[in-house]
Amino acid sequence: EDKVVQSPLSLVVHEGDTVTLNCSYEVTNFRSLLWYKQEKKAPTFLFMLTSSGIEKKSGRLSSILDKKELFSILNITATQTGDSAIYLCAVQPTQGGSEKLVFGKGTKLTVNP
Amino acid sequence: ETGVTQTPRHLVMGMTNKKSLKCEQHLGHNAMYWYKQSAKKPLELMFVYSLEERVENNSVPSRFSPECPNSSHLFLHLHTLQPEDSALYLCASSLNRGLSEAFFGQGTRLTVV
């Protein structure tokens, strides 16, 4: 069964701190790994990773994938209160063209002023 | 705004009621999805439609009935629900069944009483 495990489940930091969120996975026929940010309701897309070792970067957020060790990390530098959210990791298996995403439970990040 | 709109945003219904959730996207996407998000559980895929054809049904009880009349609209018809069906129901769409990220709607917070 395909599985995604995120850690930690919750994290409280102060503004300016750097955080690293972890995502490990077990999936048959891996296609891609995606990170989403969920602030209130709608998860919003952050990154899609398909190749090992290639860092994707967007402002203070960056992410990298290790397909050998089956994990990904999401880094946030110089955190701000607006980064407070649940960060979801999902993997997309290759199943006959299906768009199925398997999600982890998420990491709830709280950034205090 | 992700371009995926869900209505209603909140819904309270009795176990004998019949209601429908609506999802609309005008992004030109060909695939649409229903997800369920319960407290402390990962997002669970319920249904996948590609080009208005249902391509996946993840063992969802028949009290949930999806309908996709065209590629821009997706409905989830609800009848004789149980209190444990209370959750956030998220609709998503993606460009096609290939390697593309999904865009989520704001969700409908459903409470079954």
PDB file of C-alpha atoms in Angstrom:
ATOM      1  CA  GLU A   1       0.000   0.000   0.000  1.00  0.00           C
ATOM      2  CA  ASP A   2       1.298   3.442  -0.909  1.00  0.00           C
ATOM      3  CA  LYS A   3       2.166   5.529   2.128  1.00  0.00           C
ATOM      4  CA  VAL A   4       3.429   9.023   2.958  1.00  0.00           C
ATOM      5  CA  VAL A   5       4.731   9.912   6.429  1.00  0.00           C
ATOM      6  CA  GLN A   6       5.448  13.484   7.424  1.00  0.00           C
ATOM      7  CA  SER A   7       7.380  14.697  10.411  1.00  0.00           C
ATOM      8  CA  PRO A   8       7.111  16.434  12.691  1.00  0.00           C
ATOM      9  CA  LEU A   9       3.317  16.527  12.941  1.00  0.00           C
ATOM     10  CA  SER A  10       3.501  19.972  14.470  1.00  0.00           C
ATOM     11  CA  LEU A  11       6.160  22.581  14.996  1.00  0.00           C
ATOM     12  CA  VAL A  12       6.222  25.948  16.782  1.00  0.00           C
ATOM     13  CA  VAL A  13       8.983  28.423  15.980  1.00  0.00           C
ATOM     14  CA  HIS A  14       9.725  32.135  16.262  1.00  0.00           C
ATOM     15  CA  GLU A  15       9.888  34.544  13.392  1.00  0.00           C
ATOM     16  CA  GLY A  16      13.253  34.452  11.713  1.00  0.00           C
ATOM     17  CA  ASP A  17      13.913  30.797  12.467  1.00  0.00           C
ATOM     18  CA  THR A  18      14.691  28.279   9.738  1.00  0.00           C
ATOM     19  CA  VAL A  19      12.608  25.113   9.623  1.00  0.00           C
ATOM     20  CA  THR A  20      12.944  21.790   7.839  1.00  0.00           C
ATOM     21  CA  LEU A  21       9.907  19.641   7.216  1.00  0.00           C
ATOM     22  CA  ASN A  22      10.310  15.988   6.341  1.00  0.00           C
ATOM     23  CA  CYS A  23       8.400  13.663   4.083  1.00  0.00           C
ATOM     24  CA  SER A  24       9.169   9.984   3.571  1.00  0.00           C
ATOM     25  CA  TYR A  25       7.252   7.725   1.263  1.00  0.00           C
ATOM     26  CA  GLU A  26       6.663   4.212   0.070  1.00  0.00           C
ATOM     27  CA  VAL A  27       5.075   3.976  -3.318  1.00  0.00           C
ATOM     28  CA  THR A  28       4.932   1.540  -6.167  1.00  0.00           C
ATOM     29  CA  ASN A  29       6.193   3.127  -9.356  1.00  0.00           C
ATOM     30  CA  PHE A  30       6.933   6.647  -8.202  1.00  0.00           C
ATOM     31  CA  ARG A  31       6.095   9.461 -10.577  1.00  0.00           C
ATOM     32  CA  SER A  32       6.355  12.696  -8.573  1.00  0.00           C
ATOM     33  CA  LEU A  33       6.249  14.252  -5.125  1.00  0.00           C
ATOM     34  CA  LEU A  34       4.335  17.439  -4.419  1.00  0.00           C
ATOM     35  CA  TRP A  35       4.277  19.929  -1.564  1.00  0.00           C
ATOM     36  CA  TYR A  36       1.190  21.967  -0.715  1.00  0.00           C
ATOM     37  CA  LYS A  37       0.499  24.723   1.825  1.00  0.00           C
ATOM     38  CA  GLN A  38      -2.932  24.657   3.479  1.00  0.00           C
ATOM     39  CA  GLU A  39      -3.733  27.830   5.400  1.00  0.00           C
ATOM     40  CA  LYS A  40      -7.471  27.741   5.865  1.00  0.00           C
ATOM     41  CA  LYS A  41      -9.081  25.340   3.475  1.00  0.00           C
ATOM     42  CA  ALA A  42      -7.689  25.165  -0.040  1.00  0.00           C
ATOM     43  CA  PRO A  43      -4.253  23.570  -0.308  1.00  0.00           C
ATOM     44  CA  THR A  44      -2.106  25.690  -2.598  1.00  0.00           C
ATOM     45  CA  PHE A  45       0.611  24.166  -4.712  1.00  0.00           C
ATOM     46  CA  LEU A  46       4.240  24.822  -3.786  1.00  0.00           C
ATOM     47  CA  PHE A  47       6.530  22.395  -5.592  1.00  0.00           C
ATOM     48  CA  MET A  48       6.551  19.321  -7.756  1.00  0.00           C
ATOM     49  CA  LEU A  49       9.683  17.151  -7.633  1.00  0.00           C
ATOM     50  CA  THR A  50      10.496  14.359  -9.996  1.00  0.00           C
ATOM     51  CA  SER A  51      14.297  14.082 -10.039  1.00  0.00           C
ATOM     52  CA  SER A  52      16.720  13.412  -7.210  1.00  0.00           C
ATOM     53  CA  GLY A  53      19.132  16.048  -6.039  1.00  0.00           C
ATOM     54  CA  ILE A  54      17.682  19.003  -7.926  1.00  0.00           C
ATOM     55  CA  GLU A  55      16.639  21.746  -5.543  1.00  0.00           C
ATOM     56  CA  LYS A  56      13.503  23.695  -6.319  1.00  0.00           C
ATOM     57  CA  LYS A  57      13.371  27.178  -4.877  1.00  0.00           C
ATOM     58  CA  SER A  58      10.726  29.845  -4.506  1.00  0.00           C
ATOM     59  CA  GLY A  59      11.684  32.812  -2.366  1.00  0.00           C
ATOM     60  CA  ARG A  60      12.384  31.586   1.151  1.00  0.00           C
ATOM     61  CA  LEU A  61      11.078  28.098   0.415  1.00  0.00           C
ATOM     62  CA  SER A  62      13.102  25.314  -1.116  1.00  0.00           C
ATOM     63  CA  SER A  63      12.680  21.600  -1.512  1.00  0.00           C
ATOM     64  CA  ILE A  64      14.712  18.624  -2.618  1.00  0.00           C
ATOM     65  CA  LEU A  65      14.002  14.977  -3.329  1.00  0.00           C
ATOM     66  CA  ASP A  66      16.073  11.871  -2.629  1.00  0.00           C
ATOM     67  CA  LYS A  67      14.643   8.991  -4.642  1.00  0.00           C
ATOM     68  CA  LYS A  68      17.198   6.543  -3.313  1.00  0.00           C
ATOM     69  CA  GLU A  69      16.329   7.139   0.339  1.00  0.00           C
ATOM     70  CA  LEU A  70      12.671   7.855  -0.502  1.00  0.00           C
ATOM     71  CA  PHE A  71      12.272  11.213   1.168  1.00  0.00           C
ATOM     72  CA  SER A  72      11.946  14.901   0.553  1.00  0.00           C
ATOM     73  CA  ILE A  73      12.500  17.964   2.690  1.00  0.00           C
ATOM     74  CA  LEU A  74      10.909  21.373   2.591  1.00  0.00           C
ATOM     75  CA  ASN A  75      13.020  24.214   3.983  1.00  0.00           C
ATOM     76  CA  ILE A  76      11.697  27.587   5.003  1.00  0.00           C
ATOM     77  CA  THR A  77      14.272  30.225   5.922  1.00  0.00           C
ATOM     78  CA  ALA A  78      13.650  33.449   7.856  1.00  0.00           C
ATOM     79  CA  THR A  79      10.146  32.313   8.755  1.00  0.00           C
ATOM     80  CA  GLN A  80       7.305  34.819   9.018  1.00  0.00           C
ATOM     81  CA  THR A  81       3.946  34.615  10.769  1.00  0.00           C
ATOM     82  CA  GLY A  82       2.350  34.243   7.344  1.00  0.00           C
ATOM     83  CA  ASP A  83       4.131  30.925   6.938  1.00  0.00           C
ATOM     84  CA  SER A  84       1.882  29.461   9.636  1.00  0.00           C
ATOM     85  CA  ALA A  85      -0.066  26.699   7.912  1.00  0.00           C
ATOM     86  CA  ILE A  86      -0.309  22.975   7.437  1.00  0.00           C
ATOM     87  CA  TYR A  87       2.229  21.736   4.919  1.00  0.00           C
ATOM     88  CA  LEU A  88       1.112  18.696   2.999  1.00  0.00           C
ATOM     89  CA  CYS A  89       3.322  16.255   1.133  1.00  0.00           C
ATOM     90  CA  ALA A  90       1.846  14.009  -1.537  1.00  0.00           C
ATOM     91  CA  VAL A  91       3.228  11.420  -3.913  1.00  0.00           C
ATOM     92  CA  GLN A  92       1.849  10.545  -7.280  1.00  0.00           C
ATOM     93  CA  PRO A  93       2.231   6.906  -8.263  1.00  0.00           C
ATOM     94  CA  THR A  94       2.159   5.742 -11.818  1.00  0.00           C
ATOM     95  CA  GLN A  95      -1.014   3.710 -12.133  1.00  0.00           C
ATOM     96  CA  GLY A  96      -2.109   3.485 -15.708  1.00  0.00           C
ATOM     97  CA  GLY A  97      -2.190   7.231 -16.103  1.00  0.00           C
ATOM     98  CA  SER A  98      -4.186   7.951 -12.951  1.00  0.00           C
ATOM     99  CA  GLU A  99      -3.752  11.342 -11.304  1.00  0.00           C
ATOM    100  CA  LYS A 100      -4.113   9.827  -7.854  1.00  0.00           C
ATOM    101  CA  LEU A 101      -2.231  11.669  -5.103  1.00  0.00           C
ATOM    102  CA  VAL A 102      -1.420   9.964  -1.816  1.00  0.00           C
ATOM    103  CA  PHE A 103      -1.162  12.526   0.969  1.00  0.00           C
ATOM    104  CA  GLY A 104       0.585  12.541   4.304  1.00  0.00           C
ATOM    105  CA  LYS A 105      -1.129  13.850   7.430  1.00  0.00           C
ATOM    106  CA  GLY A 106       0.696  17.143   7.146  1.00  0.00           C
ATOM    107  CA  THR A 107       2.954  19.208   9.388  1.00  0.00           C
ATOM    108  CA  LYS A 108       1.276  22.038  11.248  1.00  0.00           C
ATOM    109  CA  LEU A 109       3.710  24.935  11.434  1.00  0.00           C
ATOM    110  CA  THR A 110       3.073  27.822  13.798  1.00  0.00           C
ATOM    111  CA  VAL A 111       5.336  30.855  13.541  1.00  0.00           C
ATOM    112  CA  ASN A 112       5.094  33.177  16.528  1.00  0.00           C
ATOM    113  CA  PRO A 113       6.078  36.841  16.375  1.00  0.00           C
TER     114      PRO A 113
ATOM    115  CA  GLU B   1      -8.000  32.209  -5.549  1.00  0.00           C
ATOM    116  CA  THR B   2      -6.986  29.038  -7.315  1.00  0.00           C
ATOM    117  CA  GLY B   3      -9.620  29.162 -10.048  1.00  0.00           C
ATOM    118  CA  VAL B   4     -11.555  26.265  -8.537  1.00  0.00           C
ATOM    119  CA  THR B   5     -14.794  27.332  -6.843  1.00  0.00           C
ATOM    120  CA  GLN B   6     -16.822  25.232  -4.463  1.00  0.00           C
ATOM    121  CA  THR B   7     -20.303  25.858  -3.079  1.00  0.00           C
ATOM    122  CA  PRO B   8     -21.585  25.897  -0.483  1.00  0.00           C
ATOM    123  CA  ARG B   9     -18.698  26.716   1.827  1.00  0.00           C
ATOM    124  CA  HIS B  10     -20.523  25.308   4.841  1.00  0.00           C
ATOM    125  CA  LEU B  11     -23.335  22.768   5.025  1.00  0.00           C
ATOM    126  CA  VAL B  12     -25.204  21.260   7.933  1.00  0.00           C
ATOM    127  CA  MET B  13     -27.516  18.411   7.057  1.00  0.00           C
ATOM    128  CA  GLY B  14     -29.552  15.774   8.805  1.00  0.00           C
ATOM    129  CA  MET B  15     -29.035  12.096   8.192  1.00  0.00           C
ATOM    130  CA  THR B  16     -32.197  11.843   6.119  1.00  0.00           C
ATOM    131  CA  ASN B  17     -31.500  14.870   3.915  1.00  0.00           C
ATOM    132  CA  LYS B  18     -30.330  14.954   0.327  1.00  0.00           C
ATOM    133  CA  LYS B  19     -27.898  17.684  -0.684  1.00  0.00           C
ATOM    134  CA  SER B  20     -25.332  18.345  -3.388  1.00  0.00           C
ATOM    135  CA  LEU B  21     -21.886  19.900  -3.389  1.00  0.00           C
ATOM    136  CA  LYS B  22     -20.822  21.827  -6.454  1.00  0.00           C
ATOM    137  CA  CYS B  23     -17.404  22.448  -7.935  1.00  0.00           C
ATOM    138  CA  GLU B  24     -16.587  24.635 -10.910  1.00  0.00           C
ATOM    139  CA  GLN B  25     -13.363  25.414 -12.749  1.00  0.00           C
ATOM    140  CA  HIS B  26     -12.718  27.479 -15.839  1.00  0.00           C
ATOM    141  CA  LEU B  27      -9.015  26.731 -16.075  1.00  0.00           C
ATOM    142  CA  GLY B  28      -9.392  24.492 -19.089  1.00  0.00           C
ATOM    143  CA  HIS B  29      -8.502  21.475 -16.993  1.00  0.00           C
ATOM    144  CA  ASN B  30      -9.593  18.031 -18.083  1.00  0.00           C
ATOM    145  CA  ALA B  31      -9.374  16.132 -14.804  1.00  0.00           C
ATOM    146  CA  MET B  32     -11.390  16.791 -11.631  1.00  0.00           C
ATOM    147  CA  TYR B  33     -11.308  15.145  -8.224  1.00  0.00           C
ATOM    148  CA  TRP B  34     -13.186  14.895  -4.951  1.00  0.00           C
ATOM    149  CA  TYR B  35     -11.133  14.557  -1.757  1.00  0.00           C
ATOM    150  CA  LYS B  36     -12.252  14.118   1.832  1.00  0.00           C
ATOM    151  CA  GLN B  37     -10.278  15.636   4.689  1.00  0.00           C
ATOM    152  CA  SER B  38     -11.188  14.417   8.161  1.00  0.00           C
ATOM    153  CA  ALA B  39      -9.580  15.586  11.369  1.00  0.00           C
ATOM    154  CA  LYS B  40      -6.137  14.078  11.956  1.00  0.00           C
ATOM    155  CA  LYS B  41      -6.272  12.003   8.774  1.00  0.00           C
ATOM    156  CA  PRO B  42      -4.561  12.456   5.423  1.00  0.00           C
ATOM    157  CA  LEU B  43      -6.518  13.781   2.495  1.00  0.00           C
ATOM    158  CA  GLU B  44      -8.379  10.848   0.980  1.00  0.00           C
ATOM    159  CA  LEU B  45      -9.115  10.623  -2.718  1.00  0.00           C
ATOM    160  CA  MET B  46     -12.762   9.770  -3.380  1.00  0.00           C
ATOM    161  CA  PHE B  47     -13.354  10.112  -7.114  1.00  0.00           C
ATOM    162  CA  VAL B  48     -11.427  11.034 -10.250  1.00  0.00           C
ATOM    163  CA  TYR B  49     -12.977  12.211 -13.492  1.00  0.00           C
ATOM    164  CA  SER B  50     -11.012  12.649 -16.681  1.00  0.00           C
ATOM    165  CA  LEU B  51     -12.720  14.210 -19.687  1.00  0.00           C
ATOM    166  CA  GLU B  52     -16.055  13.756 -17.893  1.00  0.00           C
ATOM    167  CA  GLU B  53     -15.513  10.041 -17.464  1.00  0.00           C
ATOM    168  CA  ARG B  54     -15.078   8.525 -14.025  1.00  0.00           C
ATOM    169  CA  VAL B  55     -11.708   6.812 -13.947  1.00  0.00           C
ATOM    170  CA  GLU B  56     -11.358   6.041 -10.274  1.00  0.00           C
ATOM    171  CA  ASN B  57     -13.658   5.309  -7.390  1.00  0.00           C
ATOM    172  CA  ASN B  58     -11.807   4.636  -4.168  1.00  0.00           C
ATOM    173  CA  SER B  59     -14.319   2.296  -2.528  1.00  0.00           C
ATOM    174  CA  VAL B  60     -16.542   5.184  -1.528  1.00  0.00           C
ATOM    175  CA  PRO B  61     -19.950   4.288  -0.041  1.00  0.00           C
ATOM    176  CA  SER B  62     -22.880   4.639  -2.389  1.00  0.00           C
ATOM    177  CA  ARG B  63     -24.373   7.396  -0.233  1.00  0.00           C
ATOM    178  CA  PHE B  64     -21.840   9.599  -2.075  1.00  0.00           C
ATOM    179  CA  SER B  65     -22.705   9.921  -5.753  1.00  0.00           C
ATOM    180  CA  PRO B  66     -20.555  12.017  -8.105  1.00  0.00           C
ATOM    181  CA  GLU B  67     -21.676  13.614 -11.324  1.00  0.00           C
ATOM    182  CA  CYS B  68     -19.598  15.322 -13.987  1.00  0.00           C
ATOM    183  CA  PRO B  69     -21.884  16.843 -16.642  1.00  0.00           C
ATOM    184  CA  ASN B  70     -19.004  18.602 -18.430  1.00  0.00           C
ATOM    185  CA  SER B  71     -15.322  19.222 -17.962  1.00  0.00           C
ATOM    186  CA  SER B  72     -15.911  22.430 -15.964  1.00  0.00           C
ATOM    187  CA  HIS B  73     -18.379  21.152 -13.395  1.00  0.00           C
ATOM    188  CA  LEU B  74     -18.349  18.417 -10.805  1.00  0.00           C
ATOM    189  CA  PHE B  75     -21.029  17.557  -8.275  1.00  0.00           C
ATOM    190  CA  LEU B  76     -21.121  15.324  -5.229  1.00  0.00           C
ATOM    191  CA  HIS B  77     -24.650  14.217  -4.369  1.00  0.00           C
ATOM    192  CA  LEU B  78     -25.166  13.258  -0.752  1.00  0.00           C
ATOM    193  CA  HIS B  79     -27.971  11.195   0.774  1.00  0.00           C
ATOM    194  CA  THR B  80     -28.543   9.391   4.052  1.00  0.00           C
ATOM    195  CA  LEU B  81     -25.152  10.385   5.396  1.00  0.00           C
ATOM    196  CA  GLN B  82     -23.761   9.393   8.776  1.00  0.00           C
ATOM    197  CA  PRO B  83     -22.238  11.691  11.421  1.00  0.00           C
ATOM    198  CA  GLU B  84     -18.811  10.208  10.642  1.00  0.00           C
ATOM    199  CA  ASP B  85     -19.117  11.662   7.142  1.00  0.00           C
ATOM    200  CA  SER B  86     -18.654  15.123   8.649  1.00  0.00           C
ATOM    201  CA  ALA B  87     -15.469  16.482   7.102  1.00  0.00           C
ATOM    202  CA  LEU B  88     -14.010  19.019   4.708  1.00  0.00           C
ATOM    203  CA  TYR B  89     -14.742  18.017   1.121  1.00  0.00           C
ATOM    204  CA  LEU B  90     -12.246  19.392  -1.347  1.00  0.00           C
ATOM    205  CA  CYS B  91     -12.550  19.541  -5.087  1.00  0.00           C
ATOM    206  CA  ALA B  92      -9.467  19.765  -7.266  1.00  0.00           C
ATOM    207  CA  SER B  93      -8.652  19.941 -10.937  1.00  0.00           C
ATOM    208  CA  SER B  94      -5.564  19.376 -13.043  1.00  0.00           C
ATOM    209  CA  LEU B  95      -4.696  20.017 -16.637  1.00  0.00           C
ATOM    210  CA  ASN B  96      -4.637  16.415 -17.700  1.00  0.00           C
ATOM    211  CA  ARG B  97      -3.748  12.962 -16.539  1.00  0.00           C
ATOM    212  CA  GLY B  98      -0.089  13.537 -17.138  1.00  0.00           C
ATOM    213  CA  LEU B  99       2.487  15.164 -14.895  1.00  0.00           C
ATOM    214  CA  SER B 100       0.678  18.240 -13.623  1.00  0.00           C
ATOM    215  CA  GLU B 101      -0.187  19.683 -10.240  1.00  0.00           C
ATOM    216  CA  ALA B 102      -3.720  19.802  -8.939  1.00  0.00           C
ATOM    217  CA  PHE B 103      -5.438  23.059  -7.983  1.00  0.00           C
ATOM    218  CA  PHE B 104      -7.798  22.860  -5.028  1.00  0.00           C
ATOM    219  CA  GLY B 105     -11.002  24.670  -4.210  1.00  0.00           C
ATOM    220  CA  GLN B 106     -11.733  26.183  -0.814  1.00  0.00           C
ATOM    221  CA  GLY B 107     -13.736  23.161   0.225  1.00  0.00           C
ATOM    222  CA  THR B 108     -17.129  22.571   1.765  1.00  0.00           C
ATOM    223  CA  ARG B 109     -17.202  22.053   5.510  1.00  0.00           C
ATOM    224  CA  LEU B 110     -19.917  19.412   5.972  1.00  0.00           C
ATOM    225  CA  THR B 111     -21.513  18.609   9.303  1.00  0.00           C
ATOM    226  CA  VAL B 112     -23.978  15.729   9.516  1.00  0.00           C
ATOM    227  CA  VAL B 113     -26.281  15.883  12.526  1.00  0.00           C
TER     228      VAL B 113
END
